[in-house]
Amino acid sequence: MGKYIIKGGKALNGTAYTNGAKNSVLPILSASVLTNDLSVLYNCPKISDTYIALEILKSLGACVNTENKILITDTSSINKTELPNYLVKKMRSSVIFAGSLLSRFGEAIIYSPGGCELGSRPINLHLDAFKKMGANIIYDNDKIICKAKRLIGTEINLPIKSVGATQNIILAAVLAEGTTTINNCAKEPEIIDLKNYLLKAGAKIEGAGTDTIKIEGVKSLHYASHTIIPDRIEAGTFLCAAAITGGEIVLENAPTCYLTAFLEKLKACGCRIYTEKNKLFLSSPKALLPVSITKTEPYPGFPTDLHPPFMSVLACSSGTSILSETIFNNRTKHINELIKMGADITIKDNHTFEIKGKPQLFGTEVSAEDLRGGASLILAGLAADGITVVKNSKHIERGYENIEKTLKALGADIEFEA
Ligand code: EPU
């Protein structure tokens, strides 16, 4: 079990590069299934979730080549429609392969991804939409078998905004007969990136990035090459790292326009932020200010995935802040670990947290229990007095490419032990 060993107290300074977005590359790898052809994807993050998605593709019979950050998939050789259970259990978002398999082969066999660190994360919206498009869904214990001769386009009204359901419906609709309209869909930049890849492959999609997406089914897709957008959550995490250590950094390849709500909160903490094309400059204040209320919301609101990193920043501020989590019903596992480091955080209910800033956190041994929560512990360690050991690195490796190398290059005293 890998761990990070951090000696806190060093201000981060310098330039960091933002890697490609995890939450873009995963649905786009699934979309490559639809092409029955080659896809070439640039700027792919070298993280364990990417490698799990590639394992899934290989298990289905696809050929996969990797060349540093370039992924080449050939999905013409796919001859299976069942996802391996052990890979579904490793990565919840593997359910995103269901829409593509169902759309291209008329069958997708998946497994229930189970409960998760962030609370209950059902996939009812995905399956209800497939049903509405004419699929038959059979539950066999943990196994979910989705079958349809050819999916039929229809109108789908999502009761809540769901990133994964919006993506899965797009993927299912691309090769369906007729037009599918999705109302109340999620508007995340990663959905627009999926649409952009699919358009290059020959799909007909309108409205991605708005509340309503229309997909006109086509008979087949073809070769496409695409560059994955930068990861706004990784970028936000590095900005928090600079802020919490009193540093000054420049982020290159920064997804500036996707971070507006988050940057407003960093500014409220006293950080000075300048943007120039795809460069973002952050300079921290002498003392971080508290922020009266921060509420996570679907895009373009404050992203839930930046709640844990931002909580660490607030835990080091000079007053009391409230953070309200509205997307997941139990995104709390990092809180007890932060408390072990001296943070003063009260869980009012599973959604509302009161954070009383402390002048100094202290290093101790803590455990990463999920991806973003794990990142929040590294950030707290960077600011803490003494040594912090963050165990269970596998969660952090899922979504951050060699985070220790980037932080070290910015001046942090951090080591990774496998
Ligand atoms: N939901 C349902 N039923 C469904 C689907 C979702 O009730 O069928 C609920 C969820 O339980 C949650 C809410 O809807 O309460 C929103 O979930 P959503 O479907 O939008 O989340 P997701 O697609 O499973 C993606 C990201 C997450 C990110 C969320 C919200 C990927 C691979 N994952 O998850 O990223 O937190 O959107 O923005 O895109 C992360 O990167 O650390 C991460 C967890």
Coordinates of C-alpha atoms and ligand atoms in Angstrom, one line a residue:
M1 CA 0.0 0.0 0.0
G2 CA 1.7 3.2 -1.2
K3 CA 2.0 6.3 0.9
Y4 CA 3.0 10.0 0.7
I5 CA 5.4 11.4 3.3
I6 CA 5.2 15.1 3.5
K7 CA 7.2 17.6 5.6
G8 CA 5.0 20.6 5.8
G9 CA 5.8 24.3 5.9
K10 CA 7.3 25.0 2.5
A11 CA 5.6 27.6 0.3
L12 CA 4.9 26.3 -3.3
N13 CA 6.4 28.5 -6.0
G14 CA 6.9 28.0 -9.7
T15 CA 5.1 26.7 -12.7
A16 CA 3.0 23.5 -13.1
Y17 CA 1.3 22.0 -16.1
T18 CA -2.3 20.8 -16.1
N19 CA -2.8 17.3 -17.3
G20 CA -5.7 16.0 -19.4
A21 CA -9.0 15.5 -17.7
K22 CA -9.8 12.1 -16.1
N23 CA -13.5 12.7 -16.4
S24 CA -13.1 13.4 -20.2
V25 CA -10.8 10.6 -21.1
L26 CA -13.0 7.9 -19.5
P27 CA -16.3 8.6 -21.4
I28 CA -14.3 9.2 -24.6
L29 CA -12.6 5.8 -24.3
S30 CA -16.0 4.4 -24.0
A31 CA -17.2 6.4 -27.0
S32 CA -14.3 4.8 -29.0
V33 CA -16.3 1.5 -28.8
L34 CA -18.9 3.1 -31.0
T35 CA -16.5 3.7 -33.9
N36 CA -15.6 0.1 -34.9
D37 CA -12.4 1.8 -36.0
L38 CA -9.2 3.5 -34.7
S39 CA -9.3 6.5 -32.4
V40 CA -6.2 8.5 -31.4
L41 CA -6.5 10.5 -28.2
Y42 CA -3.9 13.1 -27.2
N43 CA -3.1 14.6 -23.8
C44 CA -4.4 11.5 -21.9
P45 CA -3.6 11.6 -18.1
K46 CA -1.4 8.7 -17.0
I47 CA -3.5 7.8 -14.0
S48 CA -4.8 4.4 -12.8
D49 CA -8.4 5.1 -13.9
T50 CA -7.2 5.5 -17.5
Y51 CA -5.4 2.2 -17.2
I52 CA -8.5 0.5 -15.8
A53 CA -10.5 1.8 -18.8
L54 CA -7.9 0.4 -21.2
E55 CA -8.1 -2.9 -19.3
I56 CA -11.9 -2.9 -19.9
L57 CA -11.4 -2.2 -23.6
K58 CA -8.8 -5.0 -23.9
S59 CA -11.1 -7.4 -22.0
L60 CA -13.8 -6.7 -24.6
G61 CA -11.4 -7.6 -27.4
A62 CA -10.2 -4.1 -28.5
C63 CA -6.5 -3.4 -29.3
V64 CA -4.9 -0.7 -27.4
N65 CA -1.6 1.1 -27.8
T66 CA -0.1 3.7 -25.5
E67 CA 2.7 6.1 -26.3
N68 CA 3.3 8.4 -23.4
K69 CA 0.1 10.5 -23.3
I70 CA -1.2 9.3 -26.6
L71 CA -3.8 6.4 -26.6
I72 CA -4.6 4.6 -29.7
T73 CA -7.6 2.3 -29.6
D74 CA -8.8 -0.1 -32.3
T75 CA -12.4 -1.2 -31.4
S76 CA -13.0 -3.1 -34.6
S77 CA -12.0 -6.4 -32.9
I78 CA -14.4 -6.1 -30.0
N79 CA -16.1 -9.5 -29.6
K80 CA -17.5 -9.3 -26.0
T81 CA -20.3 -7.3 -24.4
E82 CA -19.7 -8.2 -20.8
L83 CA -17.6 -6.0 -18.6
P84 CA -15.4 -7.9 -16.1
N85 CA -16.9 -7.6 -12.6
Y86 CA -13.6 -7.0 -10.9
L87 CA -12.9 -4.0 -13.2
V88 CA -16.4 -2.6 -12.6
K89 CA -15.8 -2.9 -8.8
K90 CA -12.4 -1.1 -9.2
M91 CA -13.9 1.9 -11.0
R92 CA -17.5 2.9 -10.7
S93 CA -17.5 5.0 -13.9
S94 CA -17.0 1.8 -15.9
V95 CA -20.8 1.8 -16.2
I96 CA -20.2 4.5 -18.9
F97 CA -19.3 1.6 -21.2
A98 CA -22.9 0.3 -21.1
G99 CA -24.3 3.0 -23.5
S100 CA -21.7 2.4 -26.1
L101 CA -21.9 -1.4 -26.0
L102 CA -25.7 -1.4 -26.1
S103 CA -25.8 1.1 -28.9
R104 CA -23.3 -0.8 -31.1
F105 CA -23.9 -4.4 -30.2
G106 CA -27.5 -4.4 -28.9
E107 CA -26.2 -5.8 -25.6
A108 CA -24.3 -4.7 -22.5
I109 CA -23.7 -6.8 -19.5
I110 CA -22.5 -4.8 -16.5
Y111 CA -22.3 -5.3 -12.8
S112 CA -23.8 -3.2 -10.1
P113 CA -21.0 -0.8 -9.2
G114 CA -22.1 -0.9 -5.5
G115 CA -21.9 1.7 -2.8
C116 CA -19.1 4.2 -2.7
E117 CA -17.1 6.5 -0.5
L118 CA -19.2 9.5 -1.5
G119 CA -22.6 8.0 -0.5
S120 CA -25.1 6.0 -2.5
R121 CA -24.4 6.4 -6.2
P122 CA -27.2 4.5 -8.0
I123 CA -27.4 4.1 -11.8
N124 CA -31.2 4.1 -12.0
L125 CA -31.2 7.2 -14.3
H126 CA -28.9 5.4 -16.8
L127 CA -31.0 2.3 -16.8
D128 CA -34.4 4.1 -16.9
A129 CA -33.2 6.0 -20.0
F130 CA -32.0 2.8 -21.8
K131 CA -35.5 1.3 -21.0
K132 CA -37.2 4.3 -22.4
M133 CA -35.1 3.8 -25.6
G134 CA -36.5 0.3 -25.9
A135 CA -33.9 -1.8 -24.0
N136 CA -34.8 -4.7 -21.9
I137 CA -33.1 -4.7 -18.5
I138 CA -32.7 -8.0 -16.7
Y139 CA -31.3 -8.1 -13.1
D140 CA -29.5 -11.3 -12.2
N141 CA -28.2 -10.7 -8.6
D142 CA -25.3 -8.4 -9.1
K143 CA -25.4 -8.7 -12.9
I144 CA -27.3 -6.2 -15.1
I145 CA -28.1 -7.4 -18.6
C146 CA -29.2 -4.7 -21.1
K147 CA -30.5 -5.8 -24.4
A148 CA -32.1 -4.1 -27.4
K149 CA -32.4 -5.0 -31.1
R150 CA -31.8 -1.3 -32.0
L151 CA -32.3 1.5 -29.5
I152 CA -35.0 4.0 -30.6
G153 CA -34.6 7.7 -30.0
T154 CA -37.0 9.3 -27.6
E155 CA -37.4 12.2 -25.2
I156 CA -35.7 11.8 -21.8
N157 CA -36.3 14.1 -18.9
L158 CA -33.7 13.7 -16.2
P159 CA -35.2 14.3 -12.8
I160 CA -31.7 15.5 -11.5
K161 CA -28.6 16.6 -13.3
S162 CA -26.3 13.6 -13.7
V163 CA -23.0 13.8 -15.5
G164 CA -22.7 10.0 -16.0
A165 CA -26.4 9.5 -17.1
T166 CA -26.1 12.4 -19.6
Q167 CA -23.0 10.8 -21.1
N168 CA -24.4 7.3 -21.1
I169 CA -27.6 8.5 -22.9
I170 CA -25.5 10.4 -25.5
L171 CA -23.5 7.3 -26.1
A172 CA -26.6 5.1 -26.4
A173 CA -28.3 7.6 -28.7
V174 CA -25.5 8.1 -31.2
L175 CA -26.3 4.9 -33.1
A176 CA -30.0 4.7 -32.2
E177 CA -32.8 5.0 -34.7
G178 CA -34.2 8.5 -34.8
T179 CA -33.7 11.5 -32.5
T180 CA -33.1 11.5 -28.8
T181 CA -33.7 14.6 -26.7
I182 CA -32.3 14.8 -23.2
N183 CA -33.8 17.5 -21.0
N184 CA -32.2 18.8 -17.8
C185 CA -28.9 17.3 -18.8
A186 CA -25.6 18.1 -17.1
K187 CA -23.5 20.9 -18.6
E188 CA -20.0 19.9 -17.5
P189 CA -17.1 20.8 -19.8
E190 CA -16.4 17.0 -20.0
I191 CA -19.8 16.5 -21.7
I192 CA -18.8 19.1 -24.3
D193 CA -15.5 17.3 -24.8
L194 CA -17.3 14.0 -25.4
K195 CA -19.6 15.7 -27.9
N196 CA -16.6 17.2 -29.7
Y197 CA -14.9 13.8 -30.0
L198 CA -18.2 12.2 -31.2
L199 CA -18.7 14.9 -33.8
K200 CA -15.3 14.2 -35.3
A201 CA -16.3 10.5 -35.5
G202 CA -19.4 11.4 -37.5
A203 CA -22.1 11.7 -34.8
K204 CA -24.9 14.3 -35.0
I205 CA -25.3 16.1 -31.6
E206 CA -26.6 19.6 -30.7
G207 CA -26.8 21.5 -27.5
A208 CA -24.1 20.0 -25.4
G209 CA -23.3 22.5 -22.6
T210 CA -26.9 23.6 -22.4
D211 CA -29.9 22.1 -20.6
T212 CA -31.1 20.2 -23.7
I213 CA -29.1 18.0 -25.9
K214 CA -30.4 16.5 -29.2
I215 CA -28.8 13.5 -30.8
E216 CA -29.8 12.3 -34.2
G217 CA -28.9 8.7 -34.6
V218 CA -26.5 7.7 -37.4
K219 CA -25.7 4.3 -38.9
S220 CA -22.0 4.2 -38.0
L221 CA -19.1 6.2 -36.7
H222 CA -15.5 6.3 -38.0
Y223 CA -11.9 7.1 -37.1
A224 CA -11.3 10.3 -35.1
S225 CA -8.4 11.9 -33.3
H226 CA -9.0 14.3 -30.4
T227 CA -7.1 16.1 -27.7
I228 CA -8.5 15.7 -24.2
I229 CA -9.3 19.0 -22.4
P230 CA -7.2 20.0 -19.3
D231 CA -8.4 18.7 -15.9
R232 CA -10.2 21.5 -14.0
I233 CA -10.2 19.5 -10.8
E234 CA -6.4 18.8 -10.9
A235 CA -5.9 22.5 -11.7
G236 CA -8.0 23.5 -8.8
T237 CA -6.1 21.2 -6.5
F238 CA -2.8 22.8 -7.4
L239 CA -4.2 26.2 -6.8
C240 CA -5.3 25.1 -3.4
A241 CA -1.8 23.7 -2.8
A242 CA -0.3 27.1 -3.6
A243 CA -2.9 29.0 -1.5
I244 CA -2.6 26.8 1.6
T245 CA 1.2 27.1 1.7
G246 CA 1.2 30.9 1.1
G247 CA 2.8 30.4 -2.3
E248 CA 2.7 31.9 -5.8
I249 CA 2.3 29.7 -8.8
V250 CA 1.6 29.8 -12.6
L251 CA -0.5 27.0 -14.0
E252 CA 0.0 26.2 -17.7
N253 CA -2.6 24.6 -19.9
A254 CA -5.1 25.9 -17.3
P255 CA -8.8 25.4 -18.0
T256 CA -9.4 29.0 -16.8
C257 CA -12.9 29.4 -18.2
Y258 CA -14.2 26.2 -16.5
L259 CA -13.1 27.3 -13.0
T260 CA -15.0 30.6 -12.6
A261 CA -17.1 29.7 -9.5
F262 CA -14.1 28.1 -7.8
L263 CA -11.7 31.0 -8.6
E264 CA -14.3 33.4 -7.0
K265 CA -14.0 31.5 -3.8
L266 CA -10.2 31.5 -3.8
K267 CA -10.4 35.3 -4.4
A268 CA -12.7 35.5 -1.4
C269 CA -9.9 33.9 0.6
G270 CA -7.7 36.7 -0.4
C271 CA -5.8 35.1 -3.2
R272 CA -4.9 37.3 -6.2
I273 CA -5.6 35.6 -9.5
Y274 CA -4.7 36.7 -13.0
T275 CA -5.4 34.8 -16.2
E276 CA -3.8 35.1 -19.6
K277 CA -5.0 32.8 -22.3
N278 CA -4.4 29.4 -20.9
K279 CA -2.1 30.5 -18.1
L280 CA -3.3 31.1 -14.6
F281 CA -1.3 33.0 -12.0
L282 CA -2.1 32.8 -8.2
S283 CA -0.6 34.7 -5.4
S284 CA -1.7 33.9 -1.9
P285 CA -2.4 36.4 0.9
K286 CA -0.4 36.6 4.2
A287 CA -3.3 35.1 6.0
L288 CA -6.2 33.2 4.3
L289 CA -9.6 34.6 4.9
P290 CA -12.6 32.5 5.7
V291 CA -15.5 32.2 3.2
S292 CA -19.0 32.6 4.8
I293 CA -20.7 30.0 2.6
T294 CA -19.6 27.7 -0.2
K295 CA -22.2 25.4 -1.8
T296 CA -21.3 22.7 -4.3
E297 CA -23.5 22.6 -7.4
P298 CA -23.7 21.1 -10.9
Y299 CA -21.5 23.0 -13.4
P300 CA -21.2 26.0 -13.7
G301 CA -21.5 26.1 -9.9
F302 CA -18.7 25.2 -7.4
P303 CA -17.6 21.6 -8.2
T304 CA -18.2 18.9 -5.6
D305 CA -14.8 17.5 -6.5
L306 CA -13.1 20.6 -5.2
H307 CA -15.0 20.5 -1.9
P308 CA -12.3 18.4 -0.1
P309 CA -9.2 20.4 -1.4
F310 CA -11.0 23.7 -0.6
M311 CA -12.0 22.4 2.8
S312 CA -8.3 22.0 3.7
V313 CA -7.7 25.6 2.6
L314 CA -10.6 26.9 4.8
A315 CA -9.2 24.8 7.7
C316 CA -6.1 27.0 7.6
S317 CA -8.0 30.3 7.3
S318 CA -8.4 33.0 9.9
G319 CA -12.1 32.5 10.8
T320 CA -15.2 30.4 10.4
S321 CA -16.6 29.1 7.0
I322 CA -19.5 26.9 6.0
L323 CA -19.2 24.4 3.2
S324 CA -22.4 22.8 2.0
E325 CA -22.3 19.6 -0.2
T326 CA -25.3 19.2 -2.3
I327 CA -24.3 16.6 -4.9
F328 CA -23.3 13.6 -2.9
N329 CA -25.0 12.4 0.3
N330 CA -21.9 11.3 2.2
R331 CA -18.8 13.0 1.0
T332 CA -17.3 13.1 4.5
K333 CA -14.5 10.6 4.8
H334 CA -11.7 13.1 4.6
I335 CA -13.1 15.1 7.5
N336 CA -12.2 12.8 10.4
E337 CA -8.7 12.6 8.9
L338 CA -8.4 16.4 8.7
I339 CA -9.5 16.5 12.3
K340 CA -6.7 14.1 13.3
M341 CA -4.4 16.8 11.9
G342 CA -5.9 19.5 14.2
A343 CA -8.6 20.9 11.9
D344 CA -11.7 22.2 13.7
I345 CA -14.5 20.9 11.5
T346 CA -18.0 20.1 12.7
I347 CA -20.3 17.9 10.6
K348 CA -23.7 19.7 11.1
D349 CA -25.4 17.0 9.0
N350 CA -24.0 14.9 6.1
H351 CA -24.3 18.0 3.9
T352 CA -23.2 21.0 6.0
F353 CA -19.8 21.4 7.5
E354 CA -18.6 24.2 9.8
I355 CA -14.9 24.9 9.5
K356 CA -13.1 27.0 12.1
G357 CA -9.8 28.0 10.7
K358 CA -6.7 27.1 12.7
P359 CA -3.4 29.0 12.6
Q360 CA -1.5 25.7 12.3
L361 CA -2.3 22.0 11.5
F362 CA 0.1 19.3 12.6
G363 CA 1.5 16.3 10.8
T364 CA 0.3 12.8 11.7
E365 CA -0.6 9.5 9.9
V366 CA -3.8 9.7 8.0
S367 CA -5.5 7.6 5.4
A368 CA -6.9 8.5 1.9
E369 CA -10.4 6.9 1.6
D370 CA -11.3 8.4 -1.7
L371 CA -9.7 10.4 -4.5
R372 CA -10.4 14.0 -3.7
G373 CA -10.5 13.5 0.0
G374 CA -7.0 12.0 -0.3
A375 CA -5.8 15.1 -2.2
S376 CA -7.2 17.2 0.6
L377 CA -5.0 15.4 3.1
I378 CA -1.8 16.0 1.0
L379 CA -2.7 19.7 0.9
A380 CA -3.2 19.8 4.7
G381 CA 0.2 18.0 5.0
L382 CA 1.9 20.6 2.9
A383 CA 0.7 23.3 5.4
A384 CA 1.1 21.3 8.6
D385 CA 3.8 21.5 11.2
G386 CA 5.9 18.3 11.1
I387 CA 5.6 15.1 9.1
T388 CA 2.3 13.9 7.6
V389 CA 2.0 10.4 6.2
V390 CA -1.0 9.9 3.8
K391 CA -1.6 6.1 3.5
N392 CA -3.7 4.4 0.9
S393 CA -2.2 6.2 -2.1
K394 CA -4.2 4.1 -4.6
H395 CA -7.2 6.4 -4.3
I396 CA -5.1 9.4 -5.1
E397 CA -3.3 7.7 -8.0
R398 CA -6.7 7.1 -9.6
G399 CA -7.0 10.7 -10.6
Y400 CA -3.7 12.6 -10.1
E401 CA -0.7 11.9 -12.4
N402 CA 2.4 11.7 -10.2
I403 CA 1.1 14.4 -7.9
E404 CA 4.2 14.1 -5.7
K405 CA 6.4 15.0 -8.7
T406 CA 4.4 18.1 -9.6
L407 CA 4.3 19.3 -6.0
K408 CA 8.1 18.6 -5.5
A409 CA 8.9 20.6 -8.6
L410 CA 7.0 23.5 -7.0
G411 CA 9.2 23.2 -3.9
A412 CA 7.2 20.8 -1.6
D413 CA 9.0 18.3 0.6
I414 CA 7.1 15.2 -0.4
E415 CA 8.1 11.6 -1.1
F416 CA 6.2 8.7 -2.5
E417 CA 6.8 5.2 -1.1
A418 CA 5.3 2.3 -3.0
Ligands
EPU1 N1 -27.5 9.9 -9.3 C1 -28.6 9.2 -9.2 N2 -28.9 8.2 -10.1 C2 -28.2 8.0 -11.2 C3 -27.0 8.8 -11.4 C4 -26.7 9.7 -10.4 O1 -29.3 9.3 -8.2 O2 -28.5 7.1 -12.0 C5 -27.1 10.9 -8.4 C6 -25.8 10.6 -7.7 O3 -25.9 9.7 -6.6 C7 -25.3 12.0 -7.2 C8 -25.9 12.9 -8.3 O4 -26.9 12.2 -9.0 O5 -26.0 12.3 -6.0 C9 -24.9 13.4 -9.3 O6 -24.1 12.3 -9.8 P1 -23.5 12.2 -11.3 O7 -24.2 11.1 -12.0 O8 -23.5 13.5 -11.9 O9 -22.0 11.7 -11.0 P2 -21.1 10.7 -11.8 O10 -21.4 10.8 -13.2 O11 -21.2 9.4 -11.1 C10 -19.2 12.4 -12.2 C11 -17.7 12.4 -12.0 C12 -17.5 12.6 -10.5 C13 -18.1 13.9 -10.1 C14 -19.6 13.9 -10.4 C15 -20.3 15.2 -10.1 C16 -16.8 11.0 -13.7 C17 -16.1 9.8 -14.1 N3 -17.1 11.2 -12.4 O12 -19.7 11.3 -11.5 O13 -16.1 12.7 -10.3 O14 -18.0 14.1 -8.7 O15 -19.8 13.6 -11.8 O16 -19.7 16.2 -10.8 O17 -17.1 11.9 -14.6 C18 -14.0 12.5 -9.2 O18 -13.5 12.8 -10.2 O19 -13.4 12.4 -8.1 C19 -15.5 12.2 -9.2 C20 -16.1 11.6 -8.2

